[in-house]
Amino acid sequence: VLARVLDQGSRLSAVRLAQVHAACDVLAIRRGFDENDLYDNLSWLSQHQQTIERRLFTARRGPQKPELFLYDVTSSYLEGQDNAFGAYGYDRDGKKGKKQIVIGLLCDQWGEPVSTEVFRGNTRDAATFGAQVRKAIERFGCQRVTFVGDRGMIKSHQVEELSQAGFHYITAITKPQIETLLEAGVLQMNLFDAQVCEVQHESLRYILRRNPVRAAELAASRADKQARVRRLLEERNGYLREHSRAKVSTAQKAVRAKIAQLKIEAWLRVDPEGRALKLTADQQALEEASRLDGCYVIKTDLPETVASKQVVHDRYKDLAEVEQAFRTLKTAHL
């Protein structure tokens, strides 16, 4: 509160702010205010976190229990080395070479945070999930709950945990899993449309949709990547024309490296043509690569009598509320 009133900054900077602004004199803090006060405060919060979260949970809802939880994780990098949870892991902050911590955030169906938990920085997303199921049962006393998590969060092991607890789930499947279902004939390409469609198979429901905006974005991205390669190719061709001793193979290697870097080698290649290079786009391979542009499939074991296909779709999209909470937590809002 002190830091928010005086100036934007970290909790640690509040010590310096208090000295500059004479906050201790105003608040009659006689013994002074230093970093130890902050660490004492954090220790108290850590010791009482479960009680605080449980009391807030009850105060918001009374005896009524939520029937849906949204869950996701993020990470936060560390500048120092001596942190009990610090470890090298999947980098979400673009800070290579920095240790990090993983933060799991459990929210209710309105995106309001219910509980937060810190894990070691090398913890896989799915490995954090079991603690949330136990929390819903033991700390919050929930008996009938649907968990919503992204495709990397709820896998076969997590599905088993939920089943044992009598809970349901809503998640999404990966592109290779979509391909497998298409090859098996469970799904058909003509079912992917701007309007949601449902397929039921082996007691599971698959909600299909093609997002035309996302499909257009991916097409534009491929065109931009091809244009970037073409600009490099033109530069190399110009160099080859001006330098008779320059090797075509060296220029070709540079362009191939660019194609590989942009991950478009499946449908774009560069070949020598005399003392020049030319680009060739394999249209069939390009069509195959773009076949599932904008397509996604949501999977759930919820009965149709409990939630319609549109409700299942919309609840999965509500994970954006957790992303918003992460932005609040990690940026100037907090």
mmCIF file of C-alpha atoms in Angstrom:
data_model
loop_
_atom_site.group_PDB
_atom_site.id
_atom_site.type_symbol
_atom_site.label_atom_id
_atom_site.label_comp_id
_atom_site.label_asym_id
_atom_site.label_seq_id
_atom_site.Cartn_x
_atom_site.Cartn_y
_atom_site.Cartn_z
ATOM 1 C CA VAL A 1 0.000 0.000 0.000
ATOM 2 C CA LEU A 2 2.857 2.333 0.896
ATOM 3 C CA ALA A 3 4.564 1.777 -2.458
ATOM 4 C CA ARG A 4 1.326 2.220 -4.403
ATOM 5 C CA VAL A 5 0.561 5.518 -2.663
ATOM 6 C CA LEU A 6 4.035 7.005 -3.082
ATOM 7 C CA ASP A 7 5.210 5.802 -6.471
ATOM 8 C CA GLN A 8 5.149 2.878 -8.888
ATOM 9 C CA GLY A 9 7.788 0.281 -8.052
ATOM 10 C CA SER A 10 8.623 -3.013 -6.427
ATOM 11 C CA ARG A 11 7.941 -3.841 -2.806
ATOM 12 C CA LEU A 12 11.678 -3.633 -2.167
ATOM 13 C CA SER A 13 11.808 -0.095 -3.545
ATOM 14 C CA ALA A 14 9.260 0.903 -0.881
ATOM 15 C CA VAL A 15 12.126 0.999 1.621
ATOM 16 C CA ARG A 16 13.905 3.704 -0.362
ATOM 17 C CA LEU A 17 10.651 5.509 -1.062
ATOM 18 C CA ALA A 18 9.828 5.608 2.651
ATOM 19 C CA GLN A 19 13.171 7.229 3.371
ATOM 20 C CA VAL A 20 12.863 9.810 0.606
ATOM 21 C CA HIS A 21 9.270 10.749 1.439
ATOM 22 C CA ALA A 22 9.559 10.567 5.251
ATOM 23 C CA ALA A 23 6.675 8.091 5.313
ATOM 24 C CA CYS A 24 7.868 6.625 8.623
ATOM 25 C CA ASP A 25 7.516 10.023 10.296
ATOM 26 C CA VAL A 26 4.025 10.512 8.886
ATOM 27 C CA LEU A 27 2.912 7.024 9.950
ATOM 28 C CA ALA A 28 4.730 7.281 13.316
ATOM 29 C CA ILE A 29 6.838 4.174 12.648
ATOM 30 C CA ARG A 30 9.475 4.855 15.288
ATOM 31 C CA ARG A 31 11.798 1.900 14.826
ATOM 32 C CA GLY A 32 12.264 2.596 11.134
ATOM 33 C CA PHE A 33 11.314 0.613 8.062
ATOM 34 C CA ASP A 34 13.711 -1.694 6.224
ATOM 35 C CA GLU A 35 13.881 -4.835 4.082
ATOM 36 C CA ASN A 36 13.434 -7.081 7.134
ATOM 37 C CA ASP A 37 9.919 -5.697 7.569
ATOM 38 C CA LEU A 38 9.085 -6.747 4.031
ATOM 39 C CA TYR A 39 10.450 -10.250 4.514
ATOM 40 C CA ASP A 40 8.610 -10.593 7.845
ATOM 41 C CA ASN A 41 5.416 -9.602 6.059
ATOM 42 C CA LEU A 42 5.987 -12.125 3.272
ATOM 43 C CA SER A 43 6.740 -14.854 5.811
ATOM 44 C CA TRP A 44 3.469 -14.118 7.599
ATOM 45 C CA LEU A 45 1.556 -14.267 4.302
ATOM 46 C CA SER A 46 3.212 -17.570 3.396
ATOM 47 C CA GLN A 47 2.353 -19.131 6.760
ATOM 48 C CA HIS A 48 -1.282 -18.030 6.566
ATOM 49 C CA GLN A 49 -1.881 -18.323 2.814
ATOM 50 C CA GLN A 50 -4.214 -21.326 2.967
ATOM 51 C CA THR A 51 -6.363 -19.733 5.687
ATOM 52 C CA ILE A 52 -6.509 -16.407 3.832
ATOM 53 C CA GLU A 53 -7.500 -18.048 0.542
ATOM 54 C CA ARG A 54 -10.138 -20.208 2.224
ATOM 55 C CA ARG A 55 -11.675 -17.244 4.075
ATOM 56 C CA LEU A 56 -11.740 -15.103 0.923
ATOM 57 C CA PHE A 57 -13.280 -18.015 -0.984
ATOM 58 C CA THR A 58 -16.069 -18.346 1.610
ATOM 59 C CA ALA A 59 -16.585 -14.596 1.934
ATOM 60 C CA ARG A 60 -17.196 -14.245 -1.813
ATOM 61 C CA ARG A 61 -19.570 -17.183 -2.218
ATOM 62 C CA GLY A 62 -20.909 -18.244 1.160
ATOM 63 C CA PRO A 63 -22.037 -21.882 1.135
ATOM 64 C CA GLN A 64 -22.362 -21.932 -2.672
ATOM 65 C CA LYS A 65 -19.480 -23.786 -4.353
ATOM 66 C CA PRO A 66 -18.310 -22.988 -7.892
ATOM 67 C CA GLU A 67 -18.861 -25.675 -10.492
ATOM 68 C CA LEU A 68 -16.039 -24.582 -12.749
ATOM 69 C CA PHE A 69 -12.376 -23.622 -12.273
ATOM 70 C CA LEU A 70 -10.021 -22.052 -14.806
ATOM 71 C CA TYR A 71 -6.355 -22.957 -14.377
ATOM 72 C CA ASP A 72 -3.154 -21.944 -16.125
ATOM 73 C CA VAL A 73 0.501 -21.296 -15.321
ATOM 74 C CA THR A 74 3.039 -18.618 -16.126
ATOM 75 C CA SER A 75 6.655 -18.032 -15.168
ATOM 76 C CA SER A 76 8.632 -15.119 -13.803
ATOM 77 C CA TYR A 77 12.365 -14.766 -14.258
ATOM 78 C CA LEU A 78 14.807 -14.069 -11.416
ATOM 79 C CA GLU A 79 17.808 -11.747 -11.459
ATOM 80 C CA GLY A 80 19.510 -13.610 -8.600
ATOM 81 C CA GLN A 81 20.595 -17.217 -8.134
ATOM 82 C CA ASP A 82 19.727 -18.022 -4.515
ATOM 83 C CA ASN A 83 16.032 -18.794 -4.686
ATOM 84 C CA ALA A 84 14.607 -22.060 -3.351
ATOM 85 C CA PHE A 85 12.272 -22.377 -6.368
ATOM 86 C CA GLY A 86 14.665 -20.915 -8.951
ATOM 87 C CA ALA A 87 15.553 -23.223 -11.847
ATOM 88 C CA TYR A 88 16.106 -23.080 -15.597
ATOM 89 C CA GLY A 89 12.948 -23.985 -17.488
ATOM 90 C CA TYR A 90 10.641 -23.106 -20.375
ATOM 91 C CA ASP A 91 11.212 -19.385 -20.915
ATOM 92 C CA ARG A 92 8.034 -17.306 -21.307
ATOM 93 C CA ASP A 93 9.595 -13.894 -20.604
ATOM 94 C CA GLY A 94 12.244 -13.856 -23.314
ATOM 95 C CA LYS A 95 15.007 -13.806 -20.685
ATOM 96 C CA LYS A 96 17.426 -16.522 -21.733
ATOM 97 C CA GLY A 97 20.020 -17.556 -19.194
ATOM 98 C CA LYS A 98 17.863 -16.507 -16.229
ATOM 99 C CA LYS A 99 16.475 -18.810 -13.580
ATOM 100 C CA GLN A 100 12.748 -18.614 -13.091
ATOM 101 C CA ILE A 101 9.822 -19.698 -10.960
ATOM 102 C CA VAL A 102 6.562 -21.192 -12.238
ATOM 103 C CA ILE A 103 3.320 -19.689 -10.945
ATOM 104 C CA GLY A 104 0.023 -21.563 -11.053
ATOM 105 C CA LEU A 105 -3.155 -19.490 -10.857
ATOM 106 C CA LEU A 106 -6.528 -21.049 -10.065
ATOM 107 C CA CYS A 107 -9.519 -18.862 -10.955
ATOM 108 C CA ASP A 108 -13.271 -19.283 -10.688
ATOM 109 C CA GLN A 109 -15.606 -19.193 -13.689
ATOM 110 C CA TRP A 110 -15.550 -15.378 -13.721
ATOM 111 C CA GLY A 111 -11.766 -15.221 -13.866
ATOM 112 C CA GLU A 112 -11.456 -14.105 -10.230
ATOM 113 C CA PRO A 113 -8.282 -15.528 -8.628
ATOM 114 C CA VAL A 114 -8.976 -18.184 -5.999
ATOM 115 C CA SER A 115 -5.508 -19.494 -5.223
ATOM 116 C CA THR A 116 -1.936 -19.056 -6.372
ATOM 117 C CA GLU A 117 0.957 -21.463 -5.983
ATOM 118 C CA VAL A 118 4.657 -21.287 -6.805
ATOM 119 C CA PHE A 119 6.609 -24.239 -8.239
ATOM 120 C CA ARG A 120 10.231 -24.773 -9.226
ATOM 121 C CA GLY A 121 11.140 -23.101 -12.482
ATOM 122 C CA ASN A 122 11.642 -26.393 -14.348
ATOM 123 C CA THR A 123 8.230 -27.838 -13.414
ATOM 124 C CA ARG A 124 6.126 -28.979 -16.380
ATOM 125 C CA ASP A 125 2.673 -27.415 -16.683
ATOM 126 C CA ALA A 126 0.804 -30.688 -16.259
ATOM 127 C CA ALA A 127 2.822 -31.582 -13.131
ATOM 128 C CA THR A 128 1.266 -28.616 -11.310
ATOM 129 C CA PHE A 129 -2.285 -29.782 -11.976
ATOM 130 C CA GLY A 130 -2.756 -32.472 -9.341
ATOM 131 C CA ALA A 131 -2.215 -29.974 -6.523
ATOM 132 C CA GLN A 132 -5.125 -27.896 -7.857
ATOM 133 C CA VAL A 133 -7.493 -30.892 -7.849
ATOM 134 C CA ARG A 134 -6.562 -31.695 -4.249
ATOM 135 C CA LYS A 135 -6.977 -28.025 -3.344
ATOM 136 C CA ALA A 136 -10.496 -27.925 -4.768
ATOM 137 C CA ILE A 137 -11.443 -30.976 -2.690
ATOM 138 C CA GLU A 138 -9.599 -30.371 0.583
ATOM 139 C CA ARG A 139 -9.282 -26.606 0.917
ATOM 140 C CA PHE A 140 -12.468 -25.443 -0.772
ATOM 141 C CA GLY A 141 -14.712 -28.460 -0.197
ATOM 142 C CA CYS A 142 -15.914 -28.774 -3.814
ATOM 143 C CA GLN A 143 -17.704 -31.945 -4.846
ATOM 144 C CA ARG A 144 -18.805 -31.339 -8.436
ATOM 145 C CA VAL A 145 -16.345 -29.356 -10.521
ATOM 146 C CA THR A 146 -15.228 -28.957 -14.123
ATOM 147 C CA PHE A 147 -11.604 -27.930 -14.653
ATOM 148 C CA VAL A 148 -10.698 -25.896 -17.735
ATOM 149 C CA GLY A 149 -7.077 -26.052 -18.885
ATOM 150 C CA ASP A 150 -5.175 -25.677 -22.131
ATOM 151 C CA ARG A 151 -3.862 -28.524 -24.285
ATOM 152 C CA GLY A 152 -0.564 -28.773 -22.413
ATOM 153 C CA MET A 153 -2.222 -28.878 -19.005
ATOM 154 C CA ILE A 154 -4.814 -31.652 -19.004
ATOM 155 C CA LYS A 155 -3.404 -34.895 -20.389
ATOM 156 C CA SER A 156 -4.217 -38.549 -19.781
ATOM 157 C CA HIS A 157 -2.780 -38.638 -16.243
ATOM 158 C CA GLN A 158 -4.641 -35.469 -15.267
ATOM 159 C CA VAL A 159 -7.861 -36.852 -16.774
ATOM 160 C CA GLU A 160 -7.452 -39.898 -14.533
ATOM 161 C CA GLU A 161 -6.974 -37.693 -11.458
ATOM 162 C CA LEU A 162 -10.136 -35.780 -12.278
ATOM 163 C CA SER A 163 -12.093 -38.963 -12.895
ATOM 164 C CA GLN A 164 -11.077 -40.381 -9.514
ATOM 165 C CA ALA A 165 -12.268 -37.179 -7.846
ATOM 166 C CA GLY A 166 -15.583 -37.279 -9.728
ATOM 167 C CA PHE A 167 -14.674 -34.097 -11.640
ATOM 168 C CA HIS A 168 -14.961 -33.217 -15.337
ATOM 169 C CA TYR A 169 -12.690 -31.325 -17.708
ATOM 170 C CA ILE A 170 -12.621 -29.058 -20.740
ATOM 171 C CA THR A 171 -9.393 -28.833 -22.695
ATOM 172 C CA ALA A 172 -8.104 -28.727 -26.276
ATOM 173 C CA ILE A 173 -6.169 -31.260 -28.342
ATOM 174 C CA THR A 174 -2.956 -30.737 -30.276
ATOM 175 C CA LYS A 175 -2.587 -30.496 -34.045
ATOM 176 C CA PRO A 176 -1.065 -34.023 -34.314
ATOM 177 C CA GLN A 177 -4.030 -35.355 -32.321
ATOM 178 C CA ILE A 178 -6.414 -33.602 -34.726
ATOM 179 C CA GLU A 179 -4.543 -35.203 -37.647
ATOM 180 C CA THR A 180 -4.902 -38.629 -36.012
ATOM 181 C CA LEU A 181 -8.661 -38.209 -35.589
ATOM 182 C CA LEU A 182 -8.974 -37.034 -39.195
ATOM 183 C CA GLU A 183 -7.066 -40.090 -40.446
ATOM 184 C CA ALA A 184 -9.275 -42.356 -38.330
ATOM 185 C CA GLY A 185 -12.412 -40.778 -39.800
ATOM 186 C CA VAL A 186 -13.650 -39.530 -36.433
ATOM 187 C CA LEU A 187 -13.431 -35.934 -37.680
ATOM 188 C CA GLN A 188 -13.887 -34.525 -41.189
ATOM 189 C CA MET A 189 -12.406 -31.328 -42.602
ATOM 190 C CA ASN A 190 -15.790 -30.061 -43.800
ATOM 191 C CA LEU A 191 -16.936 -29.866 -40.159
ATOM 192 C CA PHE A 192 -14.499 -27.052 -39.409
ATOM 193 C CA ASP A 193 -16.471 -23.860 -39.847
ATOM 194 C CA ALA A 194 -16.911 -20.427 -38.275
ATOM 195 C CA GLN A 195 -19.847 -21.936 -36.368
ATOM 196 C CA VAL A 196 -19.055 -24.528 -33.710
ATOM 197 C CA CYS A 197 -19.715 -28.156 -34.565
ATOM 198 C CA GLU A 198 -19.754 -31.228 -32.320
ATOM 199 C CA VAL A 199 -18.682 -34.833 -32.792
ATOM 200 C CA GLN A 200 -19.170 -37.494 -30.113
ATOM 201 C CA HIS A 201 -16.851 -40.472 -30.003
ATOM 202 C CA GLU A 202 -16.204 -43.067 -27.258
ATOM 203 C CA SER A 203 -18.018 -41.080 -24.542
ATOM 204 C CA LEU A 204 -16.047 -37.939 -25.367
ATOM 205 C CA ARG A 205 -17.300 -34.790 -27.057
ATOM 206 C CA TYR A 206 -15.182 -32.905 -29.594
ATOM 207 C CA ILE A 207 -16.123 -29.284 -30.314
ATOM 208 C CA LEU A 208 -14.734 -28.110 -33.667
ATOM 209 C CA ARG A 209 -14.308 -24.621 -35.091
ATOM 210 C CA ARG A 210 -12.253 -22.762 -37.698
ATOM 211 C CA ASN A 211 -11.417 -19.194 -36.755
ATOM 212 C CA PRO A 212 -11.327 -17.276 -40.073
ATOM 213 C CA VAL A 213 -9.423 -14.365 -38.525
ATOM 214 C CA ARG A 214 -6.673 -16.655 -37.241
ATOM 215 C CA ALA A 215 -6.557 -18.466 -40.591
ATOM 216 C CA ALA A 216 -6.023 -15.135 -42.360
ATOM 217 C CA GLU A 217 -3.301 -14.183 -39.875
ATOM 218 C CA LEU A 218 -1.405 -17.415 -40.517
ATOM 219 C CA ALA A 219 -1.706 -16.996 -44.290
ATOM 220 C CA ALA A 220 -0.375 -13.437 -44.000
ATOM 221 C CA SER A 221 2.470 -14.682 -41.788
ATOM 222 C CA ARG A 222 3.525 -17.270 -44.394
ATOM 223 C CA ALA A 223 3.408 -14.663 -47.144
ATOM 224 C CA ASP A 224 5.542 -12.328 -45.035
ATOM 225 C CA LYS A 225 8.099 -15.074 -44.370
ATOM 226 C CA GLN A 226 8.304 -15.884 -48.076
ATOM 227 C CA ALA A 227 8.803 -12.187 -48.858
ATOM 228 C CA ARG A 228 11.636 -12.002 -46.307
ATOM 229 C CA VAL A 229 13.364 -14.969 -47.930
ATOM 230 C CA ARG A 230 12.881 -13.430 -51.354
ATOM 231 C CA ARG A 231 14.518 -10.178 -50.226
ATOM 232 C CA LEU A 232 17.529 -12.123 -48.961
ATOM 233 C CA LEU A 233 17.661 -14.110 -52.210
ATOM 234 C CA GLU A 234 17.660 -10.904 -54.260
ATOM 235 C CA GLU A 235 20.483 -9.530 -52.133
ATOM 236 C CA ARG A 236 22.518 -12.702 -52.663
ATOM 237 C CA ASN A 237 21.800 -12.721 -56.405
ATOM 238 C CA GLY A 238 22.966 -9.120 -56.595
ATOM 239 C CA TYR A 239 26.180 -10.039 -54.799
ATOM 240 C CA LEU A 240 26.752 -12.970 -57.171
ATOM 241 C CA ARG A 241 26.320 -10.683 -60.191
ATOM 242 C CA GLU A 242 28.828 -8.164 -58.839
ATOM 243 C CA HIS A 243 31.403 -10.698 -57.635
ATOM 244 C CA SER A 244 32.324 -13.256 -60.261
ATOM 245 C CA ARG A 245 34.406 -15.299 -57.816
ATOM 246 C CA ALA A 246 31.600 -15.613 -55.231
ATOM 247 C CA LYS A 247 30.291 -19.150 -54.804
ATOM 248 C CA VAL A 248 26.676 -19.917 -55.628
ATOM 249 C CA SER A 249 26.715 -22.714 -53.044
ATOM 250 C CA THR A 250 27.596 -20.245 -50.267
ATOM 251 C CA ALA A 251 24.695 -17.981 -51.215
ATOM 252 C CA GLN A 252 22.358 -20.969 -51.428
ATOM 253 C CA LYS A 253 23.443 -22.116 -47.960
ATOM 254 C CA ALA A 254 22.599 -18.689 -46.485
ATOM 255 C CA VAL A 255 19.131 -18.662 -48.042
ATOM 256 C CA ARG A 256 18.472 -22.253 -46.920
ATOM 257 C CA ALA A 257 19.452 -21.276 -43.387
ATOM 258 C CA LYS A 258 16.920 -18.449 -43.491
ATOM 259 C CA ILE A 259 14.192 -20.801 -44.729
ATOM 260 C CA ALA A 260 15.014 -23.236 -41.921
ATOM 261 C CA GLN A 261 15.027 -20.431 -39.355
ATOM 262 C CA LEU A 262 11.531 -19.392 -40.433
ATOM 263 C CA LYS A 263 10.412 -23.057 -40.408
ATOM 264 C CA ILE A 264 8.972 -23.034 -43.922
ATOM 265 C CA GLU A 265 11.264 -25.641 -45.496
ATOM 266 C CA ALA A 266 8.290 -28.000 -45.895
ATOM 267 C CA TRP A 267 6.958 -25.954 -48.812
ATOM 268 C CA LEU A 268 9.702 -23.518 -49.894
ATOM 269 C CA ARG A 269 13.073 -24.393 -51.381
ATOM 270 C CA VAL A 270 15.943 -22.573 -53.086
ATOM 271 C CA ASP A 271 17.776 -23.963 -56.120
ATOM 272 C CA PRO A 272 20.690 -22.725 -58.239
ATOM 273 C CA GLU A 273 19.980 -21.546 -61.785
ATOM 274 C CA GLY A 274 23.283 -20.773 -63.430
ATOM 275 C CA ARG A 275 24.944 -17.943 -61.476
ATOM 276 C CA ALA A 276 21.708 -17.135 -59.647
ATOM 277 C CA LEU A 277 19.272 -18.584 -57.162
ATOM 278 C CA LYS A 278 15.550 -19.095 -57.552
ATOM 279 C CA LEU A 279 12.777 -19.831 -55.078
ATOM 280 C CA THR A 280 10.209 -22.565 -55.634
ATOM 281 C CA ALA A 281 7.054 -22.936 -53.573
ATOM 282 C CA ASP A 282 5.533 -26.411 -53.523
ATOM 283 C CA GLN A 283 1.823 -25.582 -53.736
ATOM 284 C CA GLN A 284 0.683 -29.037 -52.689
ATOM 285 C CA ALA A 285 2.933 -28.959 -49.615
ATOM 286 C CA LEU A 286 1.777 -25.412 -48.864
ATOM 287 C CA GLU A 287 -1.866 -26.475 -48.995
ATOM 288 C CA GLU A 288 -1.093 -29.375 -46.652
ATOM 289 C CA ALA A 289 0.757 -27.077 -44.219
ATOM 290 C CA SER A 290 -2.131 -24.608 -44.195
ATOM 291 C CA ARG A 291 -4.921 -27.181 -44.094
ATOM 292 C CA LEU A 292 -5.610 -26.716 -40.383
ATOM 293 C CA ASP A 293 -5.026 -22.962 -40.250
ATOM 294 C CA GLY A 294 -7.411 -21.473 -37.712
ATOM 295 C CA CYS A 295 -8.782 -24.911 -36.781
ATOM 296 C CA TYR A 296 -9.021 -26.057 -33.204
ATOM 297 C CA VAL A 297 -10.749 -28.858 -31.329
ATOM 298 C CA ILE A 298 -11.962 -28.703 -27.728
ATOM 299 C CA LYS A 299 -12.411 -31.967 -25.842
ATOM 300 C CA THR A 300 -14.638 -32.621 -22.829
ATOM 301 C CA ASP A 301 -16.254 -35.450 -20.900
ATOM 302 C CA LEU A 302 -19.144 -33.232 -19.738
ATOM 303 C CA PRO A 303 -22.562 -34.678 -20.624
ATOM 304 C CA GLU A 304 -24.519 -32.788 -23.264
ATOM 305 C CA THR A 305 -27.347 -32.337 -20.739
ATOM 306 C CA VAL A 306 -25.002 -30.296 -18.529
ATOM 307 C CA ALA A 307 -23.394 -28.040 -21.137
ATOM 308 C CA SER A 308 -24.177 -27.397 -24.791
ATOM 309 C CA LYS A 309 -21.424 -27.314 -27.409
ATOM 310 C CA GLN A 310 -21.473 -23.503 -27.395
ATOM 311 C CA VAL A 311 -21.175 -23.397 -23.608
ATOM 312 C CA VAL A 312 -18.216 -25.802 -23.690
ATOM 313 C CA HIS A 313 -16.559 -23.681 -26.379
ATOM 314 C CA ASP A 314 -17.120 -20.432 -24.484
ATOM 315 C CA ARG A 315 -15.865 -21.858 -21.186
ATOM 316 C CA TYR A 316 -12.603 -22.915 -22.839
ATOM 317 C CA LYS A 317 -12.213 -19.430 -24.289
ATOM 318 C CA ASP A 318 -12.645 -18.068 -20.745
ATOM 319 C CA LEU A 319 -9.030 -19.103 -20.115
ATOM 320 C CA ALA A 320 -8.302 -15.650 -21.535
ATOM 321 C CA GLU A 321 -9.468 -14.365 -18.147
ATOM 322 C CA VAL A 322 -6.536 -16.134 -16.493
ATOM 323 C CA GLU A 323 -4.186 -14.605 -19.068
ATOM 324 C CA GLN A 324 -5.581 -11.199 -18.141
ATOM 325 C CA ALA A 325 -4.933 -11.956 -14.473
ATOM 326 C CA PHE A 326 -1.321 -12.846 -15.344
ATOM 327 C CA ARG A 327 -0.900 -9.533 -17.169
ATOM 328 C CA THR A 328 -2.226 -7.751 -14.114
ATOM 329 C CA LEU A 329 0.101 -9.698 -11.836
ATOM 330 C CA LYS A 330 3.248 -9.237 -13.939
ATOM 331 C CA THR A 331 2.875 -5.672 -15.216
ATOM 332 C CA ALA A 332 2.289 -2.163 -13.881
ATOM 333 C CA HIS A 333 -1.179 -2.951 -12.495
ATOM 334 C CA LEU A 334 0.453 -4.681 -9.524
#
